[in-house]
mmCIF file with all atom_site columns, C-alpha atoms in Angstrom:
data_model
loop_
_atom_site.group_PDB
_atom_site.id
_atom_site.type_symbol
_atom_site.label_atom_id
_atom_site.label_alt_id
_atom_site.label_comp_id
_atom_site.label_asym_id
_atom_site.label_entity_id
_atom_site.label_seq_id
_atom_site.pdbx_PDB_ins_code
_atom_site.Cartn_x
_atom_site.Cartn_y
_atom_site.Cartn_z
_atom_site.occupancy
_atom_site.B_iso_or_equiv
_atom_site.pdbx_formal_charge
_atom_site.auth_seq_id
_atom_site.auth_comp_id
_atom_site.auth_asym_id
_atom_site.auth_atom_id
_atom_site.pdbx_PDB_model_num
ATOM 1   C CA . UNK F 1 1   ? 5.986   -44.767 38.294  1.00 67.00 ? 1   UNK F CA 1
ATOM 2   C CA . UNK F 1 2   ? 2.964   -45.841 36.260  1.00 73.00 ? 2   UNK F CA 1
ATOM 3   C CA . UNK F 1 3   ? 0.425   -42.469 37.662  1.00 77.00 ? 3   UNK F CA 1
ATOM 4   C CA . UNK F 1 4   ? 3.772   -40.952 36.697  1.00 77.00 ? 4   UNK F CA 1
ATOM 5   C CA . UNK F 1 5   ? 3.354   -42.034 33.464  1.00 79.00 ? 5   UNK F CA 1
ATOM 6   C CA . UNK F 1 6   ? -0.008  -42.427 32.858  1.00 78.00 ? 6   UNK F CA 1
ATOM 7   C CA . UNK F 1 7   ? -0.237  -38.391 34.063  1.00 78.00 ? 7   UNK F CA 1
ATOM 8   C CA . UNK F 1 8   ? 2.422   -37.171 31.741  1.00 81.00 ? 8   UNK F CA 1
ATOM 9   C CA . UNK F 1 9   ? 1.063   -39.206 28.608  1.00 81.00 ? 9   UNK F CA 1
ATOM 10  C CA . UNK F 1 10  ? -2.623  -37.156 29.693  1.00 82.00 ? 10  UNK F CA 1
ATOM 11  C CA . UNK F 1 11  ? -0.346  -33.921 29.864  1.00 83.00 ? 11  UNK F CA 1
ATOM 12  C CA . UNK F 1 12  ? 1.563   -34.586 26.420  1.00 79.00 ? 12  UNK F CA 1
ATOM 13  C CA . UNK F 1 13  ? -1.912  -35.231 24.482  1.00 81.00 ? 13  UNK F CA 1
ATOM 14  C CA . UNK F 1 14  ? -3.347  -32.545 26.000  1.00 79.00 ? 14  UNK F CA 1
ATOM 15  C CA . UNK F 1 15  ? -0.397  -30.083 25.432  1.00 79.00 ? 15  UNK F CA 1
ATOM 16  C CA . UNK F 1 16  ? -0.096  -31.482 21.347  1.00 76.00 ? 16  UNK F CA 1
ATOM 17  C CA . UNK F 1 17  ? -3.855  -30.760 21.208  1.00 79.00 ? 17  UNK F CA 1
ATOM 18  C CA . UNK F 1 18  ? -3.788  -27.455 22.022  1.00 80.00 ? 18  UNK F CA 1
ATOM 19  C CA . UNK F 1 19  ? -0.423  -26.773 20.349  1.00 80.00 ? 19  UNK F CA 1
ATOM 20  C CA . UNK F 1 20  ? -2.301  -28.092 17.208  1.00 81.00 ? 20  UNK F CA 1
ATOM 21  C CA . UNK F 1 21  ? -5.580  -25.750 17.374  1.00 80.00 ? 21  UNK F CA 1
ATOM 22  C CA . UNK F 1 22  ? -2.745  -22.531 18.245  1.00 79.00 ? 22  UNK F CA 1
ATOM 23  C CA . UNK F 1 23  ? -0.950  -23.555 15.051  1.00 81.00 ? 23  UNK F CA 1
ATOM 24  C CA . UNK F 1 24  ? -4.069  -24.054 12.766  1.00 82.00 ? 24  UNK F CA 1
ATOM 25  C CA . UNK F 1 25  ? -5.798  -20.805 13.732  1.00 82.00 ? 25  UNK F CA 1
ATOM 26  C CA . UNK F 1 26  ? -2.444  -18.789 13.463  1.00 78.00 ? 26  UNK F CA 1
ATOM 27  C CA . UNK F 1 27  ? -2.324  -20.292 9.626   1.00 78.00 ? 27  UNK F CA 1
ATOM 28  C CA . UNK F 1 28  ? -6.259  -19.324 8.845   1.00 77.00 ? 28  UNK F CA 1
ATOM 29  C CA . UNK F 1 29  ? -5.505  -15.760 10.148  1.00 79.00 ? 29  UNK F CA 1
ATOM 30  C CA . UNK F 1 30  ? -2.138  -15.271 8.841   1.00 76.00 ? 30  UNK F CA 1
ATOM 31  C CA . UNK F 1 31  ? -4.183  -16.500 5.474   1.00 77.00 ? 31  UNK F CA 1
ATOM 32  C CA . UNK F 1 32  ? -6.948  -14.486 6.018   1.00 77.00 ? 32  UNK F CA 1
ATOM 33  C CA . UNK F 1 33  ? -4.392  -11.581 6.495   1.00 79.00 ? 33  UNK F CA 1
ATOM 34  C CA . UNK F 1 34  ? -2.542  -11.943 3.288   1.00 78.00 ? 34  UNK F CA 1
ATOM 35  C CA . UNK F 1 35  ? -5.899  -12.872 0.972   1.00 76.00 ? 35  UNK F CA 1
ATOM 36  C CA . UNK F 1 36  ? -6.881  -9.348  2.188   1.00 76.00 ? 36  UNK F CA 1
ATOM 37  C CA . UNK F 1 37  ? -3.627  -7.623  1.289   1.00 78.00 ? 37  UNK F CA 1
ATOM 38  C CA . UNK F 1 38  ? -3.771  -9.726  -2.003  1.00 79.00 ? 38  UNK F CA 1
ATOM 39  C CA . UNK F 1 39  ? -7.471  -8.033  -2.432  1.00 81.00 ? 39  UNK F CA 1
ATOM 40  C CA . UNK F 1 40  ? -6.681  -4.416  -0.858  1.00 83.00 ? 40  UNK F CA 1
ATOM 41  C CA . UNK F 1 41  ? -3.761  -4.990  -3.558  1.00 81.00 ? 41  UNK F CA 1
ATOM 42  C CA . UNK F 1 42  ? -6.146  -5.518  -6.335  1.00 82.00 ? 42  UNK F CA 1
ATOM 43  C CA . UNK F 1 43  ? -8.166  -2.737  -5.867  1.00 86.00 ? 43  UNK F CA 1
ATOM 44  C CA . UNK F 1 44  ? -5.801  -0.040  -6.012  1.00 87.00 ? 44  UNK F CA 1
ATOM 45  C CA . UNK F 1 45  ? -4.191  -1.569  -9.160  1.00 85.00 ? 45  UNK F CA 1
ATOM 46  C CA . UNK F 1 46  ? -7.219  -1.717  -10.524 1.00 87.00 ? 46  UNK F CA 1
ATOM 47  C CA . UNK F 1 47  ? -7.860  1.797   -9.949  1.00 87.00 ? 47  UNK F CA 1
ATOM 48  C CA . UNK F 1 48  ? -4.154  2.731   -10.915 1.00 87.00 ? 48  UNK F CA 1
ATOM 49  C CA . UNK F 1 49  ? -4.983  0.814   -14.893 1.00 86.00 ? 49  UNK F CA 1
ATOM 50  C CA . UNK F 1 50  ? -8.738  2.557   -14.773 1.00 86.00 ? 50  UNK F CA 1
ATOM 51  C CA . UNK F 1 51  ? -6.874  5.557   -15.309 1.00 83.00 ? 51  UNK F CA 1
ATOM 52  C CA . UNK F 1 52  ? -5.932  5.254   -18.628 1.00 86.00 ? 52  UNK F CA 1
ATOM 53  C CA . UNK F 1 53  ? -9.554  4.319   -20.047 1.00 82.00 ? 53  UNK F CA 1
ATOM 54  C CA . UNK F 1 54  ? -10.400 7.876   -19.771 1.00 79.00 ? 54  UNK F CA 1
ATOM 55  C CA . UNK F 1 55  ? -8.383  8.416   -22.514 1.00 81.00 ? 55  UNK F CA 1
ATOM 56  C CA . UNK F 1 56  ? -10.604 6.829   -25.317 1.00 79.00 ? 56  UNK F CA 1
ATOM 57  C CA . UNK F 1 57  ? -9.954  8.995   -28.536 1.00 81.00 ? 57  UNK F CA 1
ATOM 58  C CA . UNK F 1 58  ? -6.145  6.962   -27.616 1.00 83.00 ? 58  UNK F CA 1
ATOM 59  C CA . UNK F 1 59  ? -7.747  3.831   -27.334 1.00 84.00 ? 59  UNK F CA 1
ATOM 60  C CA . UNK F 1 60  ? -9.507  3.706   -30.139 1.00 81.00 ? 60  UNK F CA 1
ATOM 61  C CA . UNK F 1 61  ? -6.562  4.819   -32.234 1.00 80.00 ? 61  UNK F CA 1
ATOM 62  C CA . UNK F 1 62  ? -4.203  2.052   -31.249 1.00 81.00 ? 62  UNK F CA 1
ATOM 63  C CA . UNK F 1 63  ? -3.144  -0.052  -33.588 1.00 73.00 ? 63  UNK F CA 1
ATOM 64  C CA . UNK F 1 64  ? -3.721  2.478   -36.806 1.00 75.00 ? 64  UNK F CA 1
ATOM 65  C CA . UNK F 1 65  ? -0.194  2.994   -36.759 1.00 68.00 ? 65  UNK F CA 1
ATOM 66  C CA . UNK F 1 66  ? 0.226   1.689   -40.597 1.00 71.00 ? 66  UNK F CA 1
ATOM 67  C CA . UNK F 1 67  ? -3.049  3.920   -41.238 1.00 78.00 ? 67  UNK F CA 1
ATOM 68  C CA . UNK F 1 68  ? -1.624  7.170   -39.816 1.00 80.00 ? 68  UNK F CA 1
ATOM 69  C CA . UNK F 1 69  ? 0.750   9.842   -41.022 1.00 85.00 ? 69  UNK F CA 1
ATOM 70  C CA . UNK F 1 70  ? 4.438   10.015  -39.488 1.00 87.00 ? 70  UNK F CA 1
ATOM 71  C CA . UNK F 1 71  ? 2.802   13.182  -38.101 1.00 89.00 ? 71  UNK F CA 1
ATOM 72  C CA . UNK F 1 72  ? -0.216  11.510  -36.656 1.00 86.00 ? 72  UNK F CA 1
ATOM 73  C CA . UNK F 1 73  ? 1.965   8.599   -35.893 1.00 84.00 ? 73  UNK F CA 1
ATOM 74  C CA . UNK F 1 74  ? 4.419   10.992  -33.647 1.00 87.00 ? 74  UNK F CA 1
ATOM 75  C CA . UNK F 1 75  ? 1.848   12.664  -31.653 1.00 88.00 ? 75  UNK F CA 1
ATOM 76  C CA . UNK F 1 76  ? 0.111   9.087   -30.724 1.00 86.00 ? 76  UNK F CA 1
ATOM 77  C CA . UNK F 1 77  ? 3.353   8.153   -29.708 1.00 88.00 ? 77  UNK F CA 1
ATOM 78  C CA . UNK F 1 78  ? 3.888   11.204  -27.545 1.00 91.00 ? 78  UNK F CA 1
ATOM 79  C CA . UNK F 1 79  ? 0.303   10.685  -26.527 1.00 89.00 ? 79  UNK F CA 1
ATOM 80  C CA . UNK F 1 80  ? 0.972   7.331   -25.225 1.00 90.00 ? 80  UNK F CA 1
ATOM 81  C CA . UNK F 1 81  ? 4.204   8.375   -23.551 1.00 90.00 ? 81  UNK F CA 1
ATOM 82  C CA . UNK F 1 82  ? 2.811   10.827  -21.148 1.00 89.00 ? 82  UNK F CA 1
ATOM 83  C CA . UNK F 1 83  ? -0.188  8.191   -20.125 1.00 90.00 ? 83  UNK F CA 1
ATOM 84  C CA . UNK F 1 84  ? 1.967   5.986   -19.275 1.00 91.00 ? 84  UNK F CA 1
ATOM 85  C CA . UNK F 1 85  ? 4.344   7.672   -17.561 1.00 90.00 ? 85  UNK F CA 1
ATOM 86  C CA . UNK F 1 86  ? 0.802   9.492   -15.760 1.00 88.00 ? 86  UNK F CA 1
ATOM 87  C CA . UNK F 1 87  ? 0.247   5.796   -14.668 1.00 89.00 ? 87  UNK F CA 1
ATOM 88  C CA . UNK F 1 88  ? 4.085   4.772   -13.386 1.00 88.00 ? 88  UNK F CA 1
ATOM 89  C CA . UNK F 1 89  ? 4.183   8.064   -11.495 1.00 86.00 ? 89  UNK F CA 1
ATOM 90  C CA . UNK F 1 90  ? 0.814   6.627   -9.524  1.00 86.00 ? 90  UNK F CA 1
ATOM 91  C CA . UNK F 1 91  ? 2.970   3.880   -7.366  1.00 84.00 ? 91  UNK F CA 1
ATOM 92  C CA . UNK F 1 92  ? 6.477   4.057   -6.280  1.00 80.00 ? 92  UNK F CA 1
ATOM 93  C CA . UNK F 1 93  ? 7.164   0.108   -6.918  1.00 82.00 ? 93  UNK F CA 1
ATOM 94  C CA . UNK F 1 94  ? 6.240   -0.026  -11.036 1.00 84.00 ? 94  UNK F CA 1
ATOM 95  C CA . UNK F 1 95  ? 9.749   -0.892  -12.681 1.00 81.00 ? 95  UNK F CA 1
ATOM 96  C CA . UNK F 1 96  ? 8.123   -0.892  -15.950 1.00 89.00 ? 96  UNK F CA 1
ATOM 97  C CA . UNK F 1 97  ? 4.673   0.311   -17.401 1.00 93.00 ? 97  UNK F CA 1
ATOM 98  C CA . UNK F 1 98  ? 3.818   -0.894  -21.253 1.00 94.00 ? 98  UNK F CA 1
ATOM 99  C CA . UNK F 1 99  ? 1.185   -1.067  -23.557 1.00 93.00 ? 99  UNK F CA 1
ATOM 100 C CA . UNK F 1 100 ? 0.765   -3.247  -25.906 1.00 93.00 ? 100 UNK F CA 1
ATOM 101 C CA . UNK F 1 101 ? -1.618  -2.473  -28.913 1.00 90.00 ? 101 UNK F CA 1
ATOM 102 C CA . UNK F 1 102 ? -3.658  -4.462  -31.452 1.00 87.00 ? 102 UNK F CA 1
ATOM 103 C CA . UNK F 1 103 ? -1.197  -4.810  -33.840 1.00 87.00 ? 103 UNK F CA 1
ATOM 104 C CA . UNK F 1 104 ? 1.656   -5.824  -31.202 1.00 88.00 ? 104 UNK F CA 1
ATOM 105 C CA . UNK F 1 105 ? 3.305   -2.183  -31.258 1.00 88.00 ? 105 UNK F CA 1
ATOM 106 C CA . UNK F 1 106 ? 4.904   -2.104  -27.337 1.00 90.00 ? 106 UNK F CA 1
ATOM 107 C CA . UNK F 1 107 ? 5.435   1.475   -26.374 1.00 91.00 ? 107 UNK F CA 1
ATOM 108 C CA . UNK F 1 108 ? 7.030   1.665   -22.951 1.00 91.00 ? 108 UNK F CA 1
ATOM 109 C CA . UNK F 1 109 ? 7.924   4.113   -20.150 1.00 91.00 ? 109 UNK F CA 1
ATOM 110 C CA . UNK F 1 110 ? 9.824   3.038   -17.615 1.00 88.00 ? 110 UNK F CA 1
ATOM 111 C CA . UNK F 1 111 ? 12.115  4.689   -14.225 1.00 80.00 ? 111 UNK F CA 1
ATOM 112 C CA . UNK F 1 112 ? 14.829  2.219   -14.477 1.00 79.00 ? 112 UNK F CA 1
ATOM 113 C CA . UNK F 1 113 ? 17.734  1.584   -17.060 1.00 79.00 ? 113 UNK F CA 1
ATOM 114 C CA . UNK F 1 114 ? 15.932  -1.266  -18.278 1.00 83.00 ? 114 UNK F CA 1
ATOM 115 C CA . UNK F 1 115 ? 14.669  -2.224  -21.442 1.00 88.00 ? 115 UNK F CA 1
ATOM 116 C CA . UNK F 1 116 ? 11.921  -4.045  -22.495 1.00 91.00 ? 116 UNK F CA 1
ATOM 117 C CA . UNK F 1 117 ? 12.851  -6.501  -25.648 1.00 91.00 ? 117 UNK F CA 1
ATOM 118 C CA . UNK F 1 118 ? 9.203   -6.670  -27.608 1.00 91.00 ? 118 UNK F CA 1
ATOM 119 C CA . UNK F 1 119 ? 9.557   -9.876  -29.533 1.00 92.00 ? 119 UNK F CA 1
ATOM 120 C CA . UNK F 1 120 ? 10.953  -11.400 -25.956 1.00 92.00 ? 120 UNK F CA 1
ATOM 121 C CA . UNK F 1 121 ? 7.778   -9.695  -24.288 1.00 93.00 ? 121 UNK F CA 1
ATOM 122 C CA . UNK F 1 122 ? 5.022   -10.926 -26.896 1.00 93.00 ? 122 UNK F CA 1
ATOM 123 C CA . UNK F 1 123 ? 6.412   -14.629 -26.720 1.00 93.00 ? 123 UNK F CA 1
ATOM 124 C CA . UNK F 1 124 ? 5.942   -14.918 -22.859 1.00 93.00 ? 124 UNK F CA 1
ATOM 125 C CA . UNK F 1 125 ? 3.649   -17.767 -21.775 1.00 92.00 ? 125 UNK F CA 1
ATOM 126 C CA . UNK F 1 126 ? 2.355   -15.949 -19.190 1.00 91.00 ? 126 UNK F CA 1
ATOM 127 C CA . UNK F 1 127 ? 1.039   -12.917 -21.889 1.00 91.00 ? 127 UNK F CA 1
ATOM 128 C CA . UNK F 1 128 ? -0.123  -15.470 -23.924 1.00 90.00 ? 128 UNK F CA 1
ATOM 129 C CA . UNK F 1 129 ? -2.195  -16.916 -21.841 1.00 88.00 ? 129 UNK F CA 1
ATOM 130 C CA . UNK F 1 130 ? -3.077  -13.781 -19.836 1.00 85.00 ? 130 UNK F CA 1
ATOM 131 C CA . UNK F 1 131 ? -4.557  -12.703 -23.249 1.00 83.00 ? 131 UNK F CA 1
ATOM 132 C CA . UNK F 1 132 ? -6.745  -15.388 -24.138 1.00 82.00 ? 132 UNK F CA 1
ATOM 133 C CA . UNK F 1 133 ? -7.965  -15.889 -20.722 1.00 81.00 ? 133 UNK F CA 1
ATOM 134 C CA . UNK F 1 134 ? -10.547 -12.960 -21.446 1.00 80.00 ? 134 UNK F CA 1
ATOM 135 C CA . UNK F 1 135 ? -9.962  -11.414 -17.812 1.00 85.00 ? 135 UNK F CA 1
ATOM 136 C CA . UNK F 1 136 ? -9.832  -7.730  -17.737 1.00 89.00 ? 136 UNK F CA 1
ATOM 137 C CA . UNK F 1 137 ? -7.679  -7.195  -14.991 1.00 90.00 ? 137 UNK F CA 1
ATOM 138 C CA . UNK F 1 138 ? -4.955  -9.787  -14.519 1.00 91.00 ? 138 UNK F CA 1
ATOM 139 C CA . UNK F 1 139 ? -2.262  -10.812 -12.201 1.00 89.00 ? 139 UNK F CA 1
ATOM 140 C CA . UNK F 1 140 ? 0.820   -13.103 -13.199 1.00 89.00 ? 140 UNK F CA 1
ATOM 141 C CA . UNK F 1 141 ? 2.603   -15.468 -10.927 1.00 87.00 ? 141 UNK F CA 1
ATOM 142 C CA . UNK F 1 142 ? 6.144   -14.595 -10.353 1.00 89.00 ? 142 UNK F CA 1
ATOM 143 C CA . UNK F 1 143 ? 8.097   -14.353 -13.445 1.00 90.00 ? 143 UNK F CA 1
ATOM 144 C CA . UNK F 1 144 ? 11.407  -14.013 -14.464 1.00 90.00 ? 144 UNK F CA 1
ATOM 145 C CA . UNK F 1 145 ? 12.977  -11.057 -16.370 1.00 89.00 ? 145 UNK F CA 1
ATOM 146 C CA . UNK F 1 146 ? 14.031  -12.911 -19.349 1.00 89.00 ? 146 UNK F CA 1
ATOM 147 C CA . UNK F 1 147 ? 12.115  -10.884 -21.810 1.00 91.00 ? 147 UNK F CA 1
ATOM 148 C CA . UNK F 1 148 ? 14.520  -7.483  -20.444 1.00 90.00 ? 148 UNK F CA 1
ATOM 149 C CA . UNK F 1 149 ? 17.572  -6.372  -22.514 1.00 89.00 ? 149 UNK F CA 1
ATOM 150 C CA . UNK F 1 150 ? 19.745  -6.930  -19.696 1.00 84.00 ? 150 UNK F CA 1
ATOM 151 C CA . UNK F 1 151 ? 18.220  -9.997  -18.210 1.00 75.00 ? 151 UNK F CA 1
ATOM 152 C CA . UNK F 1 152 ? 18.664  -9.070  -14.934 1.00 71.00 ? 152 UNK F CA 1
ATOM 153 C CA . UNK F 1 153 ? 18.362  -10.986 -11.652 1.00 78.00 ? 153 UNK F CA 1
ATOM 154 C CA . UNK F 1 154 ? 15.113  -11.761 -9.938  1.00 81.00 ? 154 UNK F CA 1
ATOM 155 C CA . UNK F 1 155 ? 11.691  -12.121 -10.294 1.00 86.00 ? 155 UNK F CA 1
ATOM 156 C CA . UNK F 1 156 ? 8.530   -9.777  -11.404 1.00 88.00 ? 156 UNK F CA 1
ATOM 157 C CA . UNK F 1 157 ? 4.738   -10.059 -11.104 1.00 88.00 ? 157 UNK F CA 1
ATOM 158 C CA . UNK F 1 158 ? 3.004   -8.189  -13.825 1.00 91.00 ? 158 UNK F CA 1
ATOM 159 C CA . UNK F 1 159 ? -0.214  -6.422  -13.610 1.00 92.00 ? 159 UNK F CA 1
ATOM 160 C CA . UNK F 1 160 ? -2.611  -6.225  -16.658 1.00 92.00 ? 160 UNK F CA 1
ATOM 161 C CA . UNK F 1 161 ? -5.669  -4.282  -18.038 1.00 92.00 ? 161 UNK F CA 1
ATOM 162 C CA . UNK F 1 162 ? -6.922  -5.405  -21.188 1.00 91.00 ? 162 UNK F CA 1
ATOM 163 C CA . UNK F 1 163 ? -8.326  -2.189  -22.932 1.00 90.00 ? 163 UNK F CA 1
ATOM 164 C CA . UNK F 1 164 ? -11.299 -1.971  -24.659 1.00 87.00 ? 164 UNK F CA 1
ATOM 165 C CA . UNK F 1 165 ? -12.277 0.681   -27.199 1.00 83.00 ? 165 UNK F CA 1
ATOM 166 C CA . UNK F 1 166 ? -15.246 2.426   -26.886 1.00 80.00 ? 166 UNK F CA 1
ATOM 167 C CA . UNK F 1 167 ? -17.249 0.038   -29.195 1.00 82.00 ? 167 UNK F CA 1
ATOM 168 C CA . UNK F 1 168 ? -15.890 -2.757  -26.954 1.00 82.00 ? 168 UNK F CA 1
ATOM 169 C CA . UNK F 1 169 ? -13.272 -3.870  -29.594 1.00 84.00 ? 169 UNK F CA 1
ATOM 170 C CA . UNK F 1 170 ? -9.816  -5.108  -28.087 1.00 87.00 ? 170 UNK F CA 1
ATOM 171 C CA . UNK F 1 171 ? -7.705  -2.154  -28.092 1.00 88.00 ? 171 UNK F CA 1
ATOM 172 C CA . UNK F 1 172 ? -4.468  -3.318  -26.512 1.00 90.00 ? 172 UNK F CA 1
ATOM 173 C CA . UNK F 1 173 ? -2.816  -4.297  -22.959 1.00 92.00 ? 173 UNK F CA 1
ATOM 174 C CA . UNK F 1 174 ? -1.925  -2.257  -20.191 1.00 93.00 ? 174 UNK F CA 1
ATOM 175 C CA . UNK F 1 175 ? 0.942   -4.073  -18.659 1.00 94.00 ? 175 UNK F CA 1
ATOM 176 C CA . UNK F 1 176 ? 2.603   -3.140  -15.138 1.00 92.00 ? 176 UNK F CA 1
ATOM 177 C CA . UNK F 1 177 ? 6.059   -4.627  -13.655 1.00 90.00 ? 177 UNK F CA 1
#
């Protein structure tokens, strides 16, 4: 009974060891797998919010709103409209695509029924501190929708693109749902 024993305790320990190694390198490549996801991620969002610094005669006129005429006013507004909905058209999953300007004017396209409220928007932790962190692309954690009209169910992670004008000036926020 005791080589019994004595050969099963050898067969447990080595069994646990090797159960142990499986499970660790299953967890580094299963992290490995989503870090590059997370990155591949990155890059095309990235690419998606590069597309609106082309536009830099709009850049640099956000936030004149108070300065323009209601003409001049209409057509930035127009102008703004079709860039963003340029950008949401890019990827299937964007619920919401806003931009934020200088002066805090939110303009907003968006494919769903849902609206974003503004003074809910601006008073978001995570916008406030995605603004002073001086990154100029930016991720959020999961949020939730709190700052939507309807308040809906379930949570969001926000893309960002702080936009520079062309004298490097802060020009506004690109924000994606």
């Amino acid at each position: 009974a005791f080589p019994l024993l004595v050969v099963s305790s050898i067969i447990y320990s080595q069994s646990a060891a090797g159960l142990e190694d499986s499970s660790q390198e299953f967890a580094a490549m299963y992290t490995s797998q989503i870090e590059n996801s997370l990155n591949e991620l990155m890059k095309e969002y990235d690419k998606v919010t590069k597309s609106v610094l082309v536009d830099n005669e709009l850049i640099s006129k956000l936030g004149e709103g108070p300065n323009l005429s209601m003409n001049e006013y209409i057509l930035q507004k127009l102008a703004v409209q079709r860039v963003l909905m340029r950008v949401a058209l890019l990827k299937s999953e964007m619920n919401n695509v806003m931009l934020i300007s200088r002066d805090n004017s939110v303009y907003q396209y968006t494919n769903t029924s849902s609206i974003v409220n503004e003074s809910a928007l601006l008073s978001q932790a995570w916008y406030k501190q995605a603004r002073s962190s001086g990154d100029t692309l930016f991720i959020t954690g999961l949020h939730d929708r709190s700052y939507y009209e309807d308040k809906g169910q379930g949570a969001l992670v926000t893309v960002g693109r702080v936009l520079l004008s062309p004298g490097g000036a802060f020009a506004g926020v690109l924000l994606i749902d």
